[in-house]
Each structure stands twice: as C-alpha cells, then as structure tokens.
PDB file of C-alpha atoms in Angstrom:
ATOM      1  CA  UNK A   1     -16.726  -8.096  -9.655  1.00  0.00           C
ATOM      2  CA  UNK A   2     -15.332  -8.652  -6.147  1.00  0.00           C
ATOM      3  CA  UNK A   3     -11.857  -7.182  -6.813  1.00  0.00           C
ATOM      4  CA  UNK A   4      -9.241  -8.535  -4.390  1.00  0.00           C
ATOM      5  CA  UNK A   5     -10.486 -10.816  -1.634  1.00  0.00           C
ATOM      6  CA  UNK A   6      -8.585 -12.122   1.382  1.00  0.00           C
ATOM      7  CA  UNK A   7      -9.396 -14.815   3.925  1.00  0.00           C
ATOM      8  CA  UNK A   8      -9.460 -15.038   6.838  1.00  0.00           C
ATOM      9  CA  UNK A   9     -10.054 -11.529   8.203  1.00  0.00           C
ATOM     10  CA  UNK A  10      -8.617 -12.407  11.591  1.00  0.00           C
ATOM     11  CA  UNK A  11      -6.374 -15.231  12.812  1.00  0.00           C
ATOM     12  CA  UNK A  12      -4.633 -16.117  16.058  1.00  0.00           C
ATOM     13  CA  UNK A  13      -1.781 -18.610  15.961  1.00  0.00           C
ATOM     14  CA  UNK A  14       0.583 -20.097  18.472  1.00  0.00           C
ATOM     15  CA  UNK A  15       4.314 -19.902  17.904  1.00  0.00           C
ATOM     16  CA  UNK A  16       5.420 -22.669  15.561  1.00  0.00           C
ATOM     17  CA  UNK A  17       2.061 -23.241  13.924  1.00  0.00           C
ATOM     18  CA  UNK A  18       1.670 -22.979  10.180  1.00  0.00           C
ATOM     19  CA  UNK A  19      -1.079 -21.435   8.127  1.00  0.00           C
ATOM     20  CA  UNK A  20      -1.928 -20.068   4.712  1.00  0.00           C
ATOM     21  CA  UNK A  21      -3.390 -16.649   4.023  1.00  0.00           C
ATOM     22  CA  UNK A  22      -5.568 -16.728   0.951  1.00  0.00           C
ATOM     23  CA  UNK A  23      -5.746 -14.050  -1.723  1.00  0.00           C
ATOM     24  CA  UNK A  24      -7.788 -14.053  -4.910  1.00  0.00           C
ATOM     25  CA  UNK A  25      -8.543 -11.481  -7.597  1.00  0.00           C
ATOM     26  CA  UNK A  26     -11.094 -11.558 -10.384  1.00  0.00           C
ATOM     27  CA  UNK A  27      -9.708  -8.726 -12.522  1.00  0.00           C
ATOM     28  CA  UNK A  28      -7.368 -10.935 -14.598  1.00  0.00           C
ATOM     29  CA  UNK A  29      -4.372  -8.969 -13.294  1.00  0.00           C
ATOM     30  CA  UNK A  30      -0.922 -10.301 -14.111  1.00  0.00           C
ATOM     31  CA  UNK A  31       0.804  -8.971 -11.026  1.00  0.00           C
ATOM     32  CA  UNK A  32       0.064  -9.798  -7.402  1.00  0.00           C
ATOM     33  CA  UNK A  33       1.857  -8.794  -4.229  1.00  0.00           C
ATOM     34  CA  UNK A  34       1.830  -9.375  -0.474  1.00  0.00           C
ATOM     35  CA  UNK A  35       2.583  -6.602   2.003  1.00  0.00           C
ATOM     36  CA  UNK A  36       2.694  -6.455   5.754  1.00  0.00           C
ATOM     37  CA  UNK A  37       1.709  -3.353   7.685  1.00  0.00           C
ATOM     38  CA  UNK A  38       3.228  -2.588  11.057  1.00  0.00           C
ATOM     39  CA  UNK A  39       2.714   0.568  13.162  1.00  0.00           C
ATOM     40  CA  UNK A  40       5.103   3.329  12.201  1.00  0.00           C
ATOM     41  CA  UNK A  41       6.605   1.325   9.341  1.00  0.00           C
ATOM     42  CA  UNK A  42       4.110   1.703   6.533  1.00  0.00           C
ATOM     43  CA  UNK A  43       3.661  -1.249   4.205  1.00  0.00           C
ATOM     44  CA  UNK A  44       6.566  -3.482   3.306  1.00  0.00           C
ATOM     45  CA  UNK A  45       6.661  -5.863   0.371  1.00  0.00           C
ATOM     46  CA  UNK A  46       7.002  -9.553   1.286  1.00  0.00           C
ATOM     47  CA  UNK A  47       6.735 -11.385  -2.060  1.00  0.00           C
ATOM     48  CA  UNK A  48       5.345 -10.613  -5.466  1.00  0.00           C
ATOM     49  CA  UNK A  49       4.454 -12.390  -8.681  1.00  0.00           C
ATOM     50  CA  UNK A  50       4.517 -11.180 -12.287  1.00  0.00           C
ATOM     51  CA  UNK A  51       2.461 -14.079 -13.581  1.00  0.00           C
ATOM     52  CA  UNK A  52       1.445 -17.674 -12.996  1.00  0.00           C
ATOM     53  CA  UNK A  53       4.479 -19.730 -12.034  1.00  0.00           C
ATOM     54  CA  UNK A  54       6.722 -16.693 -11.416  1.00  0.00           C
ATOM     55  CA  UNK A  55       7.414 -15.283  -7.960  1.00  0.00           C
ATOM     56  CA  UNK A  56      10.138 -13.177  -6.387  1.00  0.00           C
ATOM     57  CA  UNK A  57      11.162 -11.829  -3.021  1.00  0.00           C
ATOM     58  CA  UNK A  58      10.391  -8.385  -1.751  1.00  0.00           C
ATOM     59  CA  UNK A  59      11.882  -6.430   1.117  1.00  0.00           C
ATOM     60  CA  UNK A  60      10.945  -8.775   3.995  1.00  0.00           C
ATOM     61  CA  UNK A  61      10.579 -12.358   2.625  1.00  0.00           C
ATOM     62  CA  UNK A  62      12.032 -14.382   5.504  1.00  0.00           C
ATOM     63  CA  UNK A  63       9.564 -16.769   7.120  1.00  0.00           C
ATOM     64  CA  UNK A  64       7.102 -16.646   4.219  1.00  0.00           C
ATOM     65  CA  UNK A  65       6.543 -18.763   1.123  1.00  0.00           C
ATOM     66  CA  UNK A  66       4.386 -18.096  -1.915  1.00  0.00           C
ATOM     67  CA  UNK A  67       3.351 -19.836  -5.083  1.00  0.00           C
ATOM     68  CA  UNK A  68       1.253 -18.783  -8.059  1.00  0.00           C
ATOM     69  CA  UNK A  69      -0.341 -21.711  -9.840  1.00  0.00           C
ATOM     70  CA  UNK A  70      -3.182 -19.665 -11.355  1.00  0.00           C
ATOM     71  CA  UNK A  71      -3.632 -16.056 -12.400  1.00  0.00           C
ATOM     72  CA  UNK A  72      -6.372 -15.574  -9.808  1.00  0.00           C
ATOM     73  CA  UNK A  73      -4.785 -16.921  -6.626  1.00  0.00           C
ATOM     74  CA  UNK A  74      -1.672 -15.983  -4.664  1.00  0.00           C
ATOM     75  CA  UNK A  75      -1.541 -17.658  -1.230  1.00  0.00           C
ATOM     76  CA  UNK A  76       0.975 -16.674   1.433  1.00  0.00           C
ATOM     77  CA  UNK A  77       2.276 -19.452   3.676  1.00  0.00           C
ATOM     78  CA  UNK A  78       3.771 -19.123   7.125  1.00  0.00           C
ATOM     79  CA  UNK A  79       5.629 -22.362   7.774  1.00  0.00           C
ATOM     80  CA  UNK A  80       6.441 -21.799  11.459  1.00  0.00           C
ATOM     81  CA  UNK A  81       4.808 -18.694  12.866  1.00  0.00           C
ATOM     82  CA  UNK A  82       6.768 -16.357  15.124  1.00  0.00           C
ATOM     83  CA  UNK A  83       5.558 -13.432  17.278  1.00  0.00           C
ATOM     84  CA  UNK A  84       7.481 -11.102  14.943  1.00  0.00           C
ATOM     85  CA  UNK A  85       4.987 -12.038  12.228  1.00  0.00           C
ATOM     86  CA  UNK A  86       2.134 -10.442  14.144  1.00  0.00           C
ATOM     87  CA  UNK A  87       0.918  -7.885  11.640  1.00  0.00           C
ATOM     88  CA  UNK A  88      -1.783  -6.913   9.175  1.00  0.00           C
ATOM     89  CA  UNK A  89      -1.279  -8.521   5.796  1.00  0.00           C
ATOM     90  CA  UNK A  90      -2.493  -7.013   2.551  1.00  0.00           C
ATOM     91  CA  UNK A  91      -2.668  -8.588  -0.856  1.00  0.00           C
ATOM     92  CA  UNK A  92      -2.680  -6.397  -3.954  1.00  0.00           C
ATOM     93  CA  UNK A  93      -2.960  -6.864  -7.686  1.00  0.00           C
ATOM     94  CA  UNK A  94      -2.350  -4.802 -10.815  1.00  0.00           C
ATOM     95  CA  UNK A  95      -1.486  -5.133 -14.447  1.00  0.00           C
ATOM     96  CA  UNK A  96       0.686  -3.255 -16.892  1.00  0.00           C
ATOM     97  CA  UNK A  97      -2.310  -1.361 -18.182  1.00  0.00           C
ATOM     98  CA  UNK A  98      -3.164   0.107 -14.797  1.00  0.00           C
ATOM     99  CA  UNK A  99      -0.006   2.252 -14.708  1.00  0.00           C
ATOM    100  CA  UNK A 100       1.355   0.519 -11.606  1.00  0.00           C
ATOM    101  CA  UNK A 101      -1.855   1.270  -9.700  1.00  0.00           C
ATOM    102  CA  UNK A 102      -2.266  -1.524  -7.202  1.00  0.00           C
ATOM    103  CA  UNK A 103      -5.664  -2.623  -5.920  1.00  0.00           C
ATOM    104  CA  UNK A 104      -5.679  -3.805  -2.342  1.00  0.00           C
ATOM    105  CA  UNK A 105      -7.685  -6.393  -0.494  1.00  0.00           C
ATOM    106  CA  UNK A 106      -9.265  -5.697   2.914  1.00  0.00           C
ATOM    107  CA  UNK A 107      -6.426  -7.311   4.859  1.00  0.00           C
ATOM    108  CA  UNK A 108      -5.868 -10.164   7.326  1.00  0.00           C
ATOM    109  CA  UNK A 109      -5.035  -9.315  10.929  1.00  0.00           C
ATOM    110  CA  UNK A 110      -2.700 -12.006  12.285  1.00  0.00           C
ATOM    111  CA  UNK A 111      -1.647 -12.414  15.904  1.00  0.00           C
ATOM    112  CA  UNK A 112       1.046 -14.907  16.863  1.00  0.00           C
ATOM    113  CA  UNK A 113       1.217 -15.736  20.561  1.00  0.00           C
TER     114      UNK A 113
ATOM    115  CA  UNK B   1      16.932   2.366  -4.590  1.00  0.00           C
ATOM    116  CA  UNK B   2      13.719   4.258  -4.184  1.00  0.00           C
ATOM    117  CA  UNK B   3      12.531   5.592  -0.871  1.00  0.00           C
ATOM    118  CA  UNK B   4       9.801   7.834   0.464  1.00  0.00           C
ATOM    119  CA  UNK B   5       9.818  10.139   3.464  1.00  0.00           C
ATOM    120  CA  UNK B   6       6.589  11.397   4.981  1.00  0.00           C
ATOM    121  CA  UNK B   7       7.105  14.251   7.411  1.00  0.00           C
ATOM    122  CA  UNK B   8       4.868  14.055  10.455  1.00  0.00           C
ATOM    123  CA  UNK B   9       3.313  10.838  11.687  1.00  0.00           C
ATOM    124  CA  UNK B  10       0.260  12.836  12.809  1.00  0.00           C
ATOM    125  CA  UNK B  11      -1.272  16.002  11.409  1.00  0.00           C
ATOM    126  CA  UNK B  12      -4.179  17.753  13.125  1.00  0.00           C
ATOM    127  CA  UNK B  13      -6.440  20.270  11.420  1.00  0.00           C
ATOM    128  CA  UNK B  14      -9.788  21.867  12.114  1.00  0.00           C
ATOM    129  CA  UNK B  15     -12.737  21.187   9.888  1.00  0.00           C
ATOM    130  CA  UNK B  16     -12.621  23.631   6.984  1.00  0.00           C
ATOM    131  CA  UNK B  17      -8.867  24.238   7.255  1.00  0.00           C
ATOM    132  CA  UNK B  18      -6.248  23.495   4.631  1.00  0.00           C
ATOM    133  CA  UNK B  19      -4.829  19.992   4.618  1.00  0.00           C
ATOM    134  CA  UNK B  20      -1.133  19.605   3.719  1.00  0.00           C
ATOM    135  CA  UNK B  21       0.557  16.213   3.960  1.00  0.00           C
ATOM    136  CA  UNK B  22       4.204  16.127   2.967  1.00  0.00           C
ATOM    137  CA  UNK B  23       5.994  13.515   0.904  1.00  0.00           C
ATOM    138  CA  UNK B  24       9.553  13.537  -0.422  1.00  0.00           C
ATOM    139  CA  UNK B  25      10.937  10.788  -2.577  1.00  0.00           C
ATOM    140  CA  UNK B  26      14.249   9.572  -3.873  1.00  0.00           C
ATOM    141  CA  UNK B  27      14.482   7.742  -7.137  1.00  0.00           C
ATOM    142  CA  UNK B  28      17.227   7.281  -9.672  1.00  0.00           C
ATOM    143  CA  UNK B  29      14.761   7.018 -12.526  1.00  0.00           C
ATOM    144  CA  UNK B  30      11.562   8.917 -13.359  1.00  0.00           C
ATOM    145  CA  UNK B  31       9.099   7.612 -10.813  1.00  0.00           C
ATOM    146  CA  UNK B  32       5.448   6.851 -10.562  1.00  0.00           C
ATOM    147  CA  UNK B  33       4.109   8.449  -7.366  1.00  0.00           C
ATOM    148  CA  UNK B  34       0.972   7.579  -5.478  1.00  0.00           C
ATOM    149  CA  UNK B  35      -1.117   8.676  -2.539  1.00  0.00           C
ATOM    150  CA  UNK B  36      -3.280   6.043  -0.870  1.00  0.00           C
ATOM    151  CA  UNK B  37      -5.784   6.502   1.954  1.00  0.00           C
ATOM    152  CA  UNK B  38      -6.640   3.940   4.606  1.00  0.00           C
ATOM    153  CA  UNK B  39      -9.766   4.300   6.696  1.00  0.00           C
ATOM    154  CA  UNK B  40      -9.894   2.424  10.016  1.00  0.00           C
ATOM    155  CA  UNK B  41      -9.894  -1.348   9.634  1.00  0.00           C
ATOM    156  CA  UNK B  42      -9.966  -1.147   5.855  1.00  0.00           C
ATOM    157  CA  UNK B  43      -7.601  -1.722   2.971  1.00  0.00           C
ATOM    158  CA  UNK B  44      -5.849   0.969   0.973  1.00  0.00           C
ATOM    159  CA  UNK B  45      -7.690   3.063  -1.587  1.00  0.00           C
ATOM    160  CA  UNK B  46      -5.960   5.033  -4.325  1.00  0.00           C
ATOM    161  CA  UNK B  47      -6.386   8.811  -3.973  1.00  0.00           C
ATOM    162  CA  UNK B  48      -4.288   9.895  -6.952  1.00  0.00           C
ATOM    163  CA  UNK B  49      -1.165   9.078  -8.921  1.00  0.00           C
ATOM    164  CA  UNK B  50       1.508  10.859 -10.936  1.00  0.00           C
ATOM    165  CA  UNK B  51       2.731   9.170 -14.110  1.00  0.00           C
ATOM    166  CA  UNK B  52       4.787  11.904 -15.795  1.00  0.00           C
ATOM    167  CA  UNK B  53       1.881  13.628 -17.474  1.00  0.00           C
ATOM    168  CA  UNK B  54       0.602  16.810 -15.741  1.00  0.00           C
ATOM    169  CA  UNK B  55       2.580  17.840 -12.666  1.00  0.00           C
ATOM    170  CA  UNK B  56      -0.586  18.855 -10.815  1.00  0.00           C
ATOM    171  CA  UNK B  57      -2.661  15.760 -10.218  1.00  0.00           C
ATOM    172  CA  UNK B  58      -6.253  15.819  -9.072  1.00  0.00           C
ATOM    173  CA  UNK B  59      -7.673  12.900  -7.169  1.00  0.00           C
ATOM    174  CA  UNK B  60     -10.816  11.798  -5.455  1.00  0.00           C
ATOM    175  CA  UNK B  61     -12.560  13.560  -2.566  1.00  0.00           C
ATOM    176  CA  UNK B  62     -11.104  16.980  -3.501  1.00  0.00           C
ATOM    177  CA  UNK B  63      -7.464  16.054  -2.939  1.00  0.00           C
ATOM    178  CA  UNK B  64      -4.646  17.057  -5.254  1.00  0.00           C
ATOM    179  CA  UNK B  65      -0.871  16.775  -5.330  1.00  0.00           C
ATOM    180  CA  UNK B  66       1.877  18.572  -7.188  1.00  0.00           C
ATOM    181  CA  UNK B  67       4.983  16.846  -8.501  1.00  0.00           C
ATOM    182  CA  UNK B  68       8.049  19.056  -8.040  1.00  0.00           C
ATOM    183  CA  UNK B  69      11.131  17.431  -9.487  1.00  0.00           C
ATOM    184  CA  UNK B  70      13.501  20.167  -8.242  1.00  0.00           C
ATOM    185  CA  UNK B  71      12.322  19.547  -4.676  1.00  0.00           C
ATOM    186  CA  UNK B  72      11.740  15.792  -5.098  1.00  0.00           C
ATOM    187  CA  UNK B  73       8.371  16.335  -3.480  1.00  0.00           C
ATOM    188  CA  UNK B  74       4.808  15.188  -4.010  1.00  0.00           C
ATOM    189  CA  UNK B  75       2.799  16.892  -1.267  1.00  0.00           C
ATOM    190  CA  UNK B  76      -0.908  16.182  -0.860  1.00  0.00           C
ATOM    191  CA  UNK B  77      -3.318  19.059  -0.309  1.00  0.00           C
ATOM    192  CA  UNK B  78      -7.011  19.718   0.135  1.00  0.00           C
ATOM    193  CA  UNK B  79      -8.361  23.258   0.498  1.00  0.00           C
ATOM    194  CA  UNK B  80     -10.972  22.484   3.148  1.00  0.00           C
ATOM    195  CA  UNK B  81     -10.870  19.510   5.498  1.00  0.00           C
ATOM    196  CA  UNK B  82     -13.959  17.480   6.246  1.00  0.00           C
ATOM    197  CA  UNK B  83     -14.519  15.208   9.209  1.00  0.00           C
ATOM    198  CA  UNK B  84     -14.701  12.255   6.829  1.00  0.00           C
ATOM    199  CA  UNK B  85     -11.082  12.911   5.751  1.00  0.00           C
ATOM    200  CA  UNK B  86      -9.792  11.550   9.050  1.00  0.00           C
ATOM    201  CA  UNK B  87      -7.697   8.551   8.027  1.00  0.00           C
ATOM    202  CA  UNK B  88      -4.136   7.438   7.458  1.00  0.00           C
ATOM    203  CA  UNK B  89      -2.449   8.552   4.258  1.00  0.00           C
ATOM    204  CA  UNK B  90       0.424   6.815   2.551  1.00  0.00           C
ATOM    205  CA  UNK B  91       2.746   8.131  -0.122  1.00  0.00           C
ATOM    206  CA  UNK B  92       4.375   5.516  -2.360  1.00  0.00           C
ATOM    207  CA  UNK B  93       6.893   5.444  -5.187  1.00  0.00           C
ATOM    208  CA  UNK B  94       7.473   3.009  -8.015  1.00  0.00           C
ATOM    209  CA  UNK B  95       9.986   3.259 -10.850  1.00  0.00           C
ATOM    210  CA  UNK B  96       8.227   3.496 -14.164  1.00  0.00           C
ATOM    211  CA  UNK B  97       7.754   0.151 -15.823  1.00  0.00           C
ATOM    212  CA  UNK B  98       7.892  -1.867 -12.605  1.00  0.00           C
ATOM    213  CA  UNK B  99       5.181  -3.011 -10.266  1.00  0.00           C
ATOM    214  CA  UNK B 100       6.828  -2.829  -6.864  1.00  0.00           C
ATOM    215  CA  UNK B 101       5.686  -0.054  -4.555  1.00  0.00           C
ATOM    216  CA  UNK B 102       7.798   1.450  -1.791  1.00  0.00           C
ATOM    217  CA  UNK B 103       5.662   3.090   0.865  1.00  0.00           C
ATOM    218  CA  UNK B 104       6.290   5.867   3.307  1.00  0.00           C
ATOM    219  CA  UNK B 105       5.547   5.313   6.974  1.00  0.00           C
ATOM    220  CA  UNK B 106       2.184   7.049   6.762  1.00  0.00           C
ATOM    221  CA  UNK B 107       0.593  10.188   8.195  1.00  0.00           C
ATOM    222  CA  UNK B 108      -2.514  10.028  10.317  1.00  0.00           C
ATOM    223  CA  UNK B 109      -4.820  12.971   9.661  1.00  0.00           C
ATOM    224  CA  UNK B 110      -6.964  14.073  12.574  1.00  0.00           C
ATOM    225  CA  UNK B 111      -9.850  16.482  11.891  1.00  0.00           C
ATOM    226  CA  UNK B 112     -11.477  18.322  14.764  1.00  0.00           C
ATOM    227  CA  UNK B 113     -14.848  20.109  14.668  1.00  0.00           C
TER     228      UNK B 113
END
C-alpha cells in the first residue's frame, strides 16, 4: 500500500513551457486535492475532485487544469508555466469515512525560470 | 468562510520545555480542526484532529490539543519538547461534511539542546 504518490519530485521549467504533475493513490479514496505551498502562506487549495469525472476550483486555480478520469489518478497540468508558479505542490486524498482527514503525498518541487 | 490564524511564524523552546503552538479559527458552522506536521523536505502528516467528540484531543508523539469554542481556539501542546519535534506545524479547518481544508500559515518549531 503506497498511499499517495507524486512524480516527479523535482522539476525545472522555462517560462511558457507546459507540464503535468502526476498524482496517484491506491486507497480507493473518492476525494483528491491539489495544494501549493509557498513560504509564509501555508498551503492553498488549487483544484479538487469529489469523484471520477467531477472536479472543481479551489482558492488559487488560475493557470492550472485538472481532470479525473479514474478514481486513482488526479494529474495537475500547467499549460504555460510562469515564475509565479514556482512552488511546492502537494496532492492529497481522503474519503467520507476518514472524517475529512487528508493523506498527503511527498510533494513536487517546481521551479519556473 | 473559514479561516485559520496561527500566532507566531517561529517558536523556539529548549529540549524538555513545554511546547505551545497557537491556532484560532473562524467558522460559521461546527468545524473539523486538524494539526499537521511537516518535517524538512517531506509531506504533511496528521498529528491529531477534532471532530466534535471530546474537546481534548490526543495525537501522536505526545501532542494534544484542546478545542475551546468560546475562544475559537485549538492550541497544540506537548509537555516536554524533544529534538525530533523540530518541524513546521500547520493548523487547518474544514466545515463538517466537506473535504476542503483551509490551512494556517504555519509555525516553525525550533528545539535547542
């Protein structure tokens, strides 16, 4: 049981490039979320999903796209990277039975030059 | 809308001293409250959570927190700090029945010998 996994661990992009951050969970959780962590700002919700085929925006969705075609996977896409998207990205999952307890992946550290 | 305020971006204690990390929340509905810990270059790990059962919640590694509705607080304490407690701690709130977490800005705990 791997829990929540994220790839890659580190990534450097140039402004304007696109990429996809991968997130997978093997706990059969209904809910999955993406957060970004910036110094002094805590974690902020980017997008979340309450099940396959259903996604919604969080607090800071601009510049990011998501989709949820399977229960296990929830990729985050940056269509045209900007320096403001330099951050650490965390994926999390939970289900109704976990009492809103979210389980976090190890994170992806992204630098946009 | 829910929000969380963590007083003090850094807290320094000596090994063996009391640890007190402060968290105040605002929520229009009965909340779920969480404390997460983040060790360097790692994801977030749940320390404890409040879900409207007992107001004094015990977590892992000797930490506990008390929910005080009259003060809208959920402070984290540990009687005796250990060097291994050095980490960043995040308080988070979620309205009951929903999955979205709103995080505080975090408090970095420094433990000196």
